């Protein structure tokens, strides 16, 4: 840690900072415990650095910064940090984004955990920014045409198609037979309620 702080002070004005310094920051962030005072000191030093954008290309540094901000109740700061960081591990950044919002909900409801439904609602209310999902969020819904075809089949033929019918529907709509099976199972469940 002392070596890192000395190197950081020495190379404060270098743009970009030396690779050795960036690697050392990532290694320290990976090794230190998430709530340790040393990690908090390291994160403060990185966040004060005028070339912090270079440090935010390392997923370990980003994770450490986010966890310290969450620990200190600075959820908005953690979100802004994720929006502007340039780390390559987008899936992990999206997961961190969700963790921030889960933590907010847990603090609001004064609970230690969330149910899967609460997590789902939290993700729906707080989608990650485009900077984290440049290709957009994965849409798990079927197109309107597919849904209409399935609804029509349920209304006109049966709500409980046999294996041959499911395979035919799957072929017609470019789906897997298990997707058709699950859609009809969910449809029957929705009709009961």
Tab-separated table of C-alpha atoms in Angstrom:
chain	number	residue	atom	x	y	z
A	1	UNK	CA	0.000	0.000	0.000
A	2	UNK	CA	2.832	2.404	0.893
A	3	UNK	CA	4.520	1.613	-2.413
A	4	UNK	CA	1.293	2.386	-4.297
A	5	UNK	CA	0.742	5.711	-2.484
A	6	UNK	CA	4.358	6.756	-3.131
A	7	UNK	CA	4.087	5.840	-6.828
A	8	UNK	CA	0.746	7.641	-7.110
A	9	UNK	CA	2.177	10.856	-5.615
A	10	UNK	CA	5.265	10.634	-7.807
A	11	UNK	CA	3.278	10.078	-11.035
A	12	UNK	CA	0.324	12.301	-10.205
A	13	UNK	CA	0.655	14.445	-13.336
A	14	UNK	CA	1.535	11.712	-15.822
A	15	UNK	CA	-1.119	11.057	-18.438
A	16	UNK	CA	-1.522	8.109	-18.734
A	17	UNK	CA	-0.102	6.856	-15.436
A	18	UNK	CA	2.546	4.099	-15.687
A	19	UNK	CA	1.150	0.624	-16.360
A	20	UNK	CA	2.921	-0.662	-13.246
A	21	UNK	CA	0.923	1.799	-11.118
A	22	UNK	CA	-2.387	0.801	-12.734
A	23	UNK	CA	-1.610	-2.900	-12.278
A	24	UNK	CA	-0.630	-2.361	-8.648
A	25	UNK	CA	-3.917	-0.540	-7.990
A	26	UNK	CA	-5.873	-3.453	-9.466
A	27	UNK	CA	-3.875	-5.989	-7.481
A	28	UNK	CA	-4.360	-4.100	-4.203
A	29	UNK	CA	-8.092	-3.706	-4.821
A	30	UNK	CA	-8.365	-7.412	-5.530
A	31	UNK	CA	-6.475	-8.393	-2.361
A	32	UNK	CA	-7.957	-5.984	0.200
A	33	UNK	CA	-11.207	-6.753	2.027
A	34	UNK	CA	-14.203	-4.736	0.847
A	35	UNK	CA	-14.740	-2.924	4.170
A	36	UNK	CA	-11.124	-2.469	5.265
A	37	UNK	CA	-9.805	1.030	6.075
A	38	UNK	CA	-6.877	0.408	3.703
A	39	UNK	CA	-9.234	-0.099	0.771
A	40	UNK	CA	-11.119	3.056	1.667
A	41	UNK	CA	-7.822	4.984	1.753
A	42	UNK	CA	-6.823	3.547	-1.633
A	43	UNK	CA	-10.209	4.412	-3.191
A	44	UNK	CA	-10.035	7.994	-1.865
A	45	UNK	CA	-6.558	8.394	-3.355
A	46	UNK	CA	-7.674	7.031	-6.744
A	47	UNK	CA	-10.830	9.167	-6.809
A	48	UNK	CA	-8.819	12.329	-6.004
A	49	UNK	CA	-6.316	11.565	-8.775
A	50	UNK	CA	-6.881	13.754	-11.829
A	51	UNK	CA	-6.197	10.755	-14.116
A	52	UNK	CA	-8.698	8.472	-12.361
A	53	UNK	CA	-10.322	7.524	-15.679
A	54	UNK	CA	-7.266	5.356	-16.398
A	55	UNK	CA	-7.691	3.507	-13.108
A	56	UNK	CA	-11.371	2.943	-13.912
A	57	UNK	CA	-10.448	0.681	-16.821
A	58	UNK	CA	-9.530	-2.039	-14.287
A	59	UNK	CA	-12.543	-4.043	-13.081
A	60	UNK	CA	-10.953	-4.662	-9.655
A	61	UNK	CA	-10.523	-0.917	-9.070
A	62	UNK	CA	-14.076	-0.249	-10.248
A	63	UNK	CA	-15.482	-2.988	-7.993
A	64	UNK	CA	-13.532	-1.625	-5.012
A	65	UNK	CA	-14.670	1.957	-5.630
A	66	UNK	CA	-18.301	0.881	-5.972
A	67	UNK	CA	-18.210	-1.261	-2.823
A	68	UNK	CA	-16.663	1.577	-0.773
A	69	UNK	CA	-19.274	4.037	-2.059
A	70	UNK	CA	-22.092	1.591	-1.266
A	71	UNK	CA	-20.613	0.951	2.197
A	72	UNK	CA	-20.628	4.726	2.796
A	73	UNK	CA	-24.208	5.084	1.514
A	74	UNK	CA	-23.106	7.035	-1.579
A	75	UNK	CA	-25.301	5.197	-4.068
A	76	UNK	CA	-25.570	8.069	-6.571
A	77	UNK	CA	-21.795	8.460	-6.656
A	78	UNK	CA	-21.405	4.715	-7.259
A	79	UNK	CA	-23.913	4.884	-10.143
A	80	UNK	CA	-22.154	7.861	-11.747
A	81	UNK	CA	-18.835	6.042	-11.438
A	82	UNK	CA	-20.246	3.026	-13.289
A	83	UNK	CA	-21.741	5.231	-15.999
A	84	UNK	CA	-18.374	6.767	-16.843
A	85	UNK	CA	-15.959	3.868	-16.256
A	86	UNK	CA	-14.263	2.223	-19.219
A	87	UNK	CA	-13.740	-1.319	-17.928
A	88	UNK	CA	-14.295	-4.037	-20.530
A	89	UNK	CA	-16.249	-6.448	-18.296
A	90	UNK	CA	-19.717	-5.057	-19.102
A	91	UNK	CA	-21.669	-7.966	-17.574
A	92	UNK	CA	-19.929	-7.493	-14.254
A	93	UNK	CA	-20.559	-3.747	-14.406
A	94	UNK	CA	-24.264	-4.385	-15.007
A	95	UNK	CA	-24.274	-6.742	-12.006
A	96	UNK	CA	-22.646	-4.021	-9.880
A	97	UNK	CA	-25.310	-1.578	-11.109
A	98	UNK	CA	-28.026	-3.956	-9.918
A	99	UNK	CA	-26.241	-4.522	-6.587
A	100	UNK	CA	-26.273	-0.771	-5.930
A	101	UNK	CA	-30.012	-0.634	-6.482
A	102	UNK	CA	-30.665	-3.804	-4.449
A	103	UNK	CA	-28.769	-2.167	-1.577
A	104	UNK	CA	-30.921	0.961	-1.875
A	105	UNK	CA	-34.126	-1.083	-1.691
A	106	UNK	CA	-32.832	-3.112	1.272
A	107	UNK	CA	-31.962	0.091	3.145
A	108	UNK	CA	-35.345	1.608	2.298
A	109	UNK	CA	-37.221	-1.463	3.577
A	110	UNK	CA	-34.712	-2.070	6.406
A	111	UNK	CA	-34.086	-5.680	5.429
A	112	UNK	CA	-31.010	-7.845	4.882
A	113	UNK	CA	-32.163	-9.569	1.687
A	114	UNK	CA	-34.571	-9.287	-1.219
A	115	UNK	CA	-36.852	-11.891	-2.723
A	116	UNK	CA	-36.365	-12.798	-6.389
A	117	UNK	CA	-39.516	-10.807	-7.216
A	118	UNK	CA	-38.203	-7.710	-5.417
A	119	UNK	CA	-34.919	-8.030	-7.310
A	120	UNK	CA	-36.801	-8.376	-10.600
A	121	UNK	CA	-38.870	-5.257	-9.883
A	122	UNK	CA	-35.747	-3.377	-8.841
A	123	UNK	CA	-34.012	-4.267	-12.132
A	124	UNK	CA	-37.082	-3.211	-14.126
A	125	UNK	CA	-37.296	0.152	-12.333
A	126	UNK	CA	-33.563	0.821	-12.613
A	127	UNK	CA	-32.268	-0.420	-15.966
A	128	UNK	CA	-28.531	0.029	-16.534
A	129	UNK	CA	-27.459	2.975	-18.708
A	130	UNK	CA	-26.529	2.605	-22.379
A	131	UNK	CA	-22.855	3.054	-21.433
A	132	UNK	CA	-23.036	-0.338	-19.667
A	133	UNK	CA	-25.316	-2.032	-22.225
A	134	UNK	CA	-24.428	-0.570	-25.613
A	135	UNK	CA	-26.300	-3.386	-27.383
A	136	UNK	CA	-29.360	-2.827	-25.199
A	137	UNK	CA	-30.957	-5.008	-22.570
A	138	UNK	CA	-31.891	-8.547	-23.436
A	139	UNK	CA	-35.609	-8.658	-24.157
A	140	UNK	CA	-37.145	-11.877	-22.929
A	141	UNK	CA	-40.577	-11.187	-24.404
A	142	UNK	CA	-41.848	-12.621	-27.648
A	143	UNK	CA	-42.798	-10.357	-30.522
A	144	UNK	CA	-46.417	-9.240	-30.846
A	145	UNK	CA	-46.937	-11.533	-33.865
A	146	UNK	CA	-45.694	-14.613	-31.936
A	147	UNK	CA	-47.857	-13.766	-28.924
A	148	UNK	CA	-50.935	-13.254	-31.113
A	149	UNK	CA	-50.333	-16.600	-32.838
A	150	UNK	CA	-50.038	-18.379	-29.473
A	151	UNK	CA	-53.137	-16.622	-28.061
A	152	UNK	CA	-55.107	-17.524	-31.186
A	153	UNK	CA	-54.036	-21.163	-30.921
A	154	UNK	CA	-55.039	-21.219	-27.231
A	155	UNK	CA	-58.456	-19.706	-27.980
A	156	UNK	CA	-59.287	-21.684	-31.120
A	157	UNK	CA	-57.582	-25.064	-30.621
A	158	UNK	CA	-56.483	-25.857	-27.058
A	159	UNK	CA	-54.724	-24.398	-24.051
A	160	UNK	CA	-52.977	-27.725	-23.494
A	161	UNK	CA	-51.332	-28.722	-26.801
A	162	UNK	CA	-49.772	-32.156	-27.120
A	163	UNK	CA	-46.145	-32.741	-28.063
A	164	UNK	CA	-46.797	-32.775	-31.853
A	165	UNK	CA	-48.769	-29.513	-31.691
A	166	UNK	CA	-46.044	-27.830	-29.604
A	167	UNK	CA	-43.368	-28.942	-32.065
A	168	UNK	CA	-45.431	-27.613	-34.974
A	169	UNK	CA	-45.963	-24.267	-33.258
A	170	UNK	CA	-42.266	-24.073	-32.417
A	171	UNK	CA	-41.325	-24.693	-36.066
A	172	UNK	CA	-43.850	-22.109	-37.314
A	173	UNK	CA	-42.589	-19.392	-34.993
A	174	UNK	CA	-38.875	-20.250	-34.867
A	175	UNK	CA	-38.969	-21.173	-31.159
A	176	UNK	CA	-37.859	-24.174	-29.135
A	177	UNK	CA	-40.585	-26.686	-28.151
A	178	UNK	CA	-39.753	-26.046	-24.482
A	179	UNK	CA	-40.447	-22.325	-25.010
A	180	UNK	CA	-43.881	-23.173	-26.401
A	181	UNK	CA	-44.482	-25.625	-23.542
A	182	UNK	CA	-43.542	-22.958	-20.956
A	183	UNK	CA	-45.668	-20.287	-22.649
A	184	UNK	CA	-48.767	-22.500	-22.467
A	185	UNK	CA	-48.014	-23.519	-18.859
A	186	UNK	CA	-47.728	-19.833	-17.919
A	187	UNK	CA	-50.857	-19.016	-19.949
A	188	UNK	CA	-52.891	-21.661	-18.070
A	189	UNK	CA	-51.541	-20.348	-14.753
A	190	UNK	CA	-52.530	-16.780	-15.697
A	191	UNK	CA	-56.022	-17.932	-16.682
A	192	UNK	CA	-56.558	-19.585	-13.287
A	193	UNK	CA	-55.653	-16.422	-11.411
